[in-house]
CSV table of C-alpha atoms in Angstrom, one decimal:
chain,number,residue,atom,x,y,z
A,436,GLY,CA,10.3,-9.1,-11.3
A,437,GLN,CA,7.1,-7.2,-11.0
A,438,ASN,CA,5.8,-4.7,-13.6
A,439,ILE,CA,2.5,-2.9,-13.0
A,440,ASP,CA,1.5,-0.1,-15.2
A,441,GLN,CA,-1.3,2.4,-14.9
A,442,PRO,CA,-1.8,5.9,-16.3
A,443,THR,CA,-0.3,8.8,-14.4
A,444,GLU,CA,-3.3,11.2,-14.6
A,445,MET,CA,-6.9,11.4,-15.5
A,446,THR,CA,-9.4,14.2,-15.5
A,447,ALA,CA,-13.2,13.9,-15.7
A,448,THR,CA,-16.4,16.0,-15.0
A,449,GLU,CA,-18.6,15.6,-12.0
A,450,GLY,CA,-21.3,13.1,-12.8
A,451,ALA,CA,-19.3,11.3,-15.5
A,452,ILE,CA,-17.7,7.8,-15.6
A,453,VAL,CA,-13.9,7.2,-15.5
A,454,GLN,CA,-12.1,3.9,-16.1
A,455,ILE,CA,-8.6,3.5,-14.8
A,456,ASN,CA,-6.6,0.6,-16.5
A,457,CYS,CA,-3.9,-1.5,-14.9
A,458,THR,CA,-1.8,-4.0,-16.7
A,459,TYR,CA,0.6,-6.3,-14.8
A,460,GLN,CA,3.3,-8.9,-15.4
A,461,THR,CA,4.3,-10.5,-12.1
A,462,SER,CA,6.1,-13.8,-11.1
A,463,GLY,CA,3.0,-15.0,-9.1
A,464,PHE,CA,-0.6,-14.0,-8.6
A,465,ASN,CA,-2.9,-14.3,-5.6
A,466,GLY,CA,-5.2,-11.4,-6.4
A,467,LEU,CA,-5.4,-7.8,-7.3
A,468,PHE,CA,-6.3,-4.9,-5.1
A,469,TRP,CA,-7.4,-1.4,-5.7
A,470,TYR,CA,-6.8,1.3,-3.1
A,471,GLN,CA,-7.8,5.0,-3.0
A,472,GLN,CA,-5.4,7.5,-1.5
A,473,HIS,CA,-6.4,11.2,-0.8
A,474,ALA,CA,-3.5,13.6,-0.6
A,475,GLY,CA,-1.8,13.4,2.7
A,476,GLU,CA,-3.8,10.4,3.9
A,477,ALA,CA,-3.4,6.7,4.2
A,478,PRO,CA,-4.4,4.4,1.2
A,479,THR,CA,-7.8,2.8,1.9
A,480,PHE,CA,-9.1,-0.5,0.4
A,481,LEU,CA,-11.5,-0.3,-2.5
A,482,SER,CA,-11.8,-3.7,-4.1
A,483,TYR,CA,-10.2,-7.2,-4.4
A,484,ASN,CA,-10.4,-9.6,-7.5
A,485,VAL,CA,-9.0,-13.0,-7.7
A,486,LEU,CA,-11.3,-14.5,-10.4
A,487,ASP,CA,-12.0,-13.2,-13.8
A,488,GLY,CA,-15.0,-10.9,-14.1
A,489,LEU,CA,-16.5,-7.9,-12.6
A,490,GLU,CA,-17.0,-7.0,-8.9
A,491,GLU,CA,-19.4,-4.2,-8.2
A,492,LYS,CA,-19.6,-2.2,-5.1
A,493,GLY,CA,-21.9,0.8,-5.3
A,494,ARG,CA,-20.5,3.4,-7.6
A,495,PHE,CA,-17.1,1.5,-7.9
A,496,SER,CA,-16.6,-1.6,-10.0
A,497,SER,CA,-13.4,-3.6,-10.7
A,498,PHE,CA,-12.7,-6.1,-13.5
A,499,LEU,CA,-10.0,-8.7,-13.8
A,500,SER,CA,-8.7,-10.7,-16.7
A,501,ARG,CA,-6.0,-13.0,-15.5
A,502,SER,CA,-5.1,-14.3,-19.0
A,503,LYS,CA,-4.5,-10.8,-20.2
A,504,GLY,CA,-2.8,-9.5,-17.0
A,505,TYR,CA,-5.3,-6.7,-17.0
A,506,SER,CA,-7.7,-5.0,-14.6
A,507,TYR,CA,-9.7,-1.8,-14.5
A,508,LEU,CA,-11.4,0.3,-11.8
A,509,LEU,CA,-14.7,2.0,-13.0
A,510,LEU,CA,-15.9,5.0,-11.1
A,511,LYS,CA,-19.5,6.0,-11.9
A,512,GLU,CA,-21.4,9.2,-11.1
A,513,LEU,CA,-18.2,10.9,-10.2
A,514,GLN,CA,-18.2,13.3,-7.2
A,515,MET,CA,-15.7,15.9,-6.2
A,516,LYS,CA,-14.7,13.8,-3.2
A,517,ASP,CA,-13.5,11.1,-5.7
A,518,SER,CA,-10.5,13.4,-6.6
A,519,ALA,CA,-7.6,11.2,-5.3
A,520,SER,CA,-4.9,8.8,-6.3
A,521,TYR,CA,-5.9,5.2,-7.2
A,522,LEU,CA,-3.4,2.4,-6.6
A,523,CYS,CA,-3.4,-0.9,-8.4
A,524,ALA,CA,-1.6,-3.6,-6.5
A,525,VAL,CA,-0.9,-7.3,-7.2
A,526,LEU,CA,-0.6,-9.8,-4.3
A,527,ASN,CA,2.0,-12.6,-4.6
A,528,ASP,CA,2.2,-14.7,-1.5
A,529,TYR,CA,2.9,-12.2,1.4
A,530,LYS,CA,3.8,-9.2,-0.9
A,531,LEU,CA,1.9,-6.5,-2.5
A,532,SER,CA,3.5,-4.8,-5.6
A,533,PHE,CA,2.1,-1.4,-6.4
A,534,GLY,CA,1.7,0.5,-9.5
A,535,ALA,CA,2.8,4.2,-9.3
A,536,GLY,CA,-0.8,5.3,-9.0
A,537,THR,CA,-3.3,7.2,-11.1
A,538,THR,CA,-4.3,10.7,-10.0
A,539,VAL,CA,-7.9,11.4,-10.8
A,540,THR,CA,-9.1,15.1,-10.9
A,541,VAL,CA,-12.9,15.7,-10.9
A,542,ARG,CA,-13.9,19.1,-12.2
A,543,ALA,CA,-17.2,20.8,-11.6
B,393,ASP,CA,-12.2,-1.1,12.5
B,394,VAL,CA,-8.5,-1.9,12.1
B,395,LYS,CA,-6.3,0.8,13.5
B,396,VAL,CA,-2.7,1.2,12.5
B,397,THR,CA,-1.0,4.0,14.3
B,398,GLN,CA,2.4,5.5,13.4
B,399,SER,CA,4.2,7.4,16.1
B,400,SER,CA,4.9,10.6,14.1
B,401,ARG,CA,3.2,12.4,11.2
B,402,TYR,CA,6.3,14.6,10.5
B,403,LEU,CA,9.9,14.1,11.5
B,404,VAL,CA,13.0,16.1,10.8
B,405,LYS,CA,16.4,14.4,11.4
B,406,ARG,CA,20.1,15.1,10.5
B,407,THR,CA,22.4,13.2,8.2
B,408,GLY,CA,24.0,10.3,10.1
B,409,GLU,CA,21.5,10.1,12.9
B,410,LYS,CA,19.9,6.8,13.9
B,411,VAL,CA,16.1,7.1,13.2
B,412,PHE,CA,13.4,4.9,14.7
B,413,LEU,CA,9.8,4.9,13.2
B,414,GLU,CA,7.3,3.1,15.2
B,415,CYS,CA,4.0,1.4,14.1
B,416,VAL,CA,1.4,-0.3,16.3
B,417,GLN,CA,-1.7,-2.3,15.1
B,418,ASP,CA,-4.7,-3.3,17.3
B,419,MET,CA,-6.2,-6.2,15.4
B,420,ASP,CA,-3.9,-9.0,16.3
B,421,HIS,CA,-2.7,-9.2,12.7
B,422,GLU,CA,0.1,-11.6,11.9
B,423,ASN,CA,1.8,-9.7,9.0
B,424,MET,CA,3.1,-6.2,9.2
B,425,PHE,CA,4.9,-4.1,6.4
B,426,TRP,CA,7.0,-1.0,5.9
B,427,TYR,CA,6.8,0.9,2.7
B,428,ARG,CA,8.2,4.2,1.3
B,429,GLN,CA,6.2,6.3,-1.1
B,430,ASP,CA,7.9,8.6,-3.5
B,431,PRO,CA,6.4,10.7,-6.4
B,432,GLY,CA,6.3,8.7,-9.6
B,433,LEU,CA,7.5,5.5,-8.0
B,434,GLY,CA,4.5,4.4,-6.0
B,435,LEU,CA,4.7,2.3,-2.8
B,436,ARG,CA,7.9,0.3,-2.4
B,437,LEU,CA,8.3,-2.5,0.1
B,438,ILE,CA,11.2,-2.1,2.5
B,439,TYR,CA,10.7,-4.9,4.9
B,440,PHE,CA,8.0,-7.1,6.2
B,441,SER,CA,7.3,-9.5,9.1
B,442,TYR,CA,4.9,-12.5,8.9
B,443,ASP,CA,5.2,-13.2,12.6
B,444,VAL,CA,6.8,-12.1,15.9
B,445,LYS,CA,10.5,-11.9,15.7
B,446,MET,CA,10.4,-12.9,11.9
B,447,LYS,CA,11.4,-10.5,9.2
B,448,GLU,CA,12.0,-10.6,5.5
B,449,LYS,CA,13.6,-8.1,3.2
B,450,GLY,CA,11.4,-6.4,0.6
B,451,ASP,CA,12.4,-4.7,-2.6
B,452,ILE,CA,14.6,-1.9,-1.1
B,453,PRO,CA,16.0,-2.9,2.3
B,454,GLU,CA,19.4,-1.2,1.9
B,455,GLY,CA,20.1,1.3,4.8
B,456,TYR,CA,17.1,-0.1,6.8
B,457,SER,CA,16.5,-2.6,9.5
B,458,VAL,CA,13.4,-3.6,11.4
B,459,SER,CA,12.4,-5.1,14.8
B,460,ARG,CA,9.3,-7.0,15.8
B,461,GLU,CA,9.6,-8.0,19.4
B,462,LYS,CA,5.8,-8.0,20.0
B,463,LYS,CA,2.9,-8.9,17.7
B,464,GLU,CA,1.4,-5.5,17.7
B,465,ARG,CA,4.5,-3.4,17.1
B,466,PHE,CA,6.8,-3.1,14.1
B,467,SER,CA,9.7,-0.7,14.1
B,468,LEU,CA,11.6,0.6,11.2
B,469,ILE,CA,15.2,1.7,11.8
B,470,LEU,CA,17.4,4.0,9.7
B,471,GLU,CA,20.9,3.0,10.9
B,472,SER,CA,22.6,6.2,9.6
B,473,ALA,CA,20.2,8.5,8.0
B,474,SER,CA,21.0,9.9,4.5
B,475,THR,CA,19.3,12.6,2.4
B,476,ASN,CA,18.0,10.1,-0.1
B,477,GLN,CA,15.9,8.6,2.6
B,478,THR,CA,13.8,11.6,2.8
B,479,SER,CA,10.3,10.2,1.9
B,480,MET,CA,6.8,9.3,3.2
B,481,TYR,CA,7.0,6.1,5.2
B,482,LEU,CA,3.8,3.9,5.5
B,483,CYS,CA,3.2,1.0,7.8
B,484,ALA,CA,0.6,-1.6,7.1
B,485,SER,CA,-0.8,-4.7,8.7
B,486,ARG,CA,-2.7,-7.7,7.4
B,487,ARG,CA,-4.4,-10.6,9.1
B,488,ASP,CA,-2.5,-13.6,7.6
B,489,ARG,CA,-1.4,-14.9,4.2
B,490,ARG,CA,-4.1,-17.7,4.4
B,491,TYR,CA,-6.7,-15.1,3.9
B,492,SER,CA,-5.6,-13.6,0.5
B,493,ASN,CA,-8.8,-11.6,0.2
B,494,GLN,CA,-8.1,-9.6,3.3
B,495,PRO,CA,-6.5,-6.3,2.5
B,496,GLN,CA,-3.6,-4.5,4.0
B,497,HIS,CA,-4.6,-1.6,6.3
B,498,PHE,CA,-2.3,1.4,6.3
B,499,GLY,CA,-1.3,3.9,8.9
B,500,ASP,CA,-1.5,7.7,8.1
B,501,GLY,CA,2.3,7.8,7.2
B,502,THR,CA,5.3,9.6,8.6
B,503,ARG,CA,6.8,12.2,6.3
B,504,LEU,CA,10.5,12.1,7.2
B,505,SER,CA,13.0,14.7,6.2
B,506,ILE,CA,16.7,14.2,6.5
B,507,LEU,CA,18.7,17.5,6.4
C-alpha cells in the first residue's frame, strides 16, 4: 500500500519562509512530485525529485531523501498569491499516489 | 502548453442516472487518468489508461467504468449514480511512463452533485 503524510494546514506571514514536509512509505518509487492547487482550480506542477538532494526553482525549492522516505517543499519570500494547497505525490510506475495536501495561508 | 479540457465545470444529476464525464487532451499523450478529490482524502485514482482501448483499475474503481476509443479522449462513466459519488472529478494526462520526470497535467475539474 501507499502511505503519504503531510501536515493539514500551515500559516505564515508575507515575506517569510515556509517548509512543508512530506513523508512516504510506498511499494515502489520512480520520483516525487509537488503540485500547487488554488481553490477551485486544477493542480499545477511545481517540482520533481528522483535523486537525493535539493532542487531549486526560483522562490521554490524541493528536497528529497530516499533512504528516509522524506521530502520537503520550501517556499521563500512568501507572497499572498502563494496561499494555496500543496500536494505531495509519489510516482510508482504509471501511478501517482497523493498525500491529502497542505493548505498554506499567507497573512499580511 | 498542454491543455486538458473537461466537458463540464459543474454537473447535477439524480440518484440512479448514468453519468458521463468527458476529458480531452491536445498533446498526444499516451497516459490518461481519472481522480476524485474529497476534503481530507486528497486525490484518489479511479481508473487510468496507458494507451488507446487500454484501461486499468486504480484505487477506487467500484461504481465506475471508463472508455478510451481515441487517444485524445478519456471518458468516465458512473453506471448508476449514488450520493456518495458527489465529489470533484479531475482528469489528467501524461506523456508516457518512459519519461518519469514528465508531470501529469490536470483539467480544471468537474464538480458533480448527485441528488
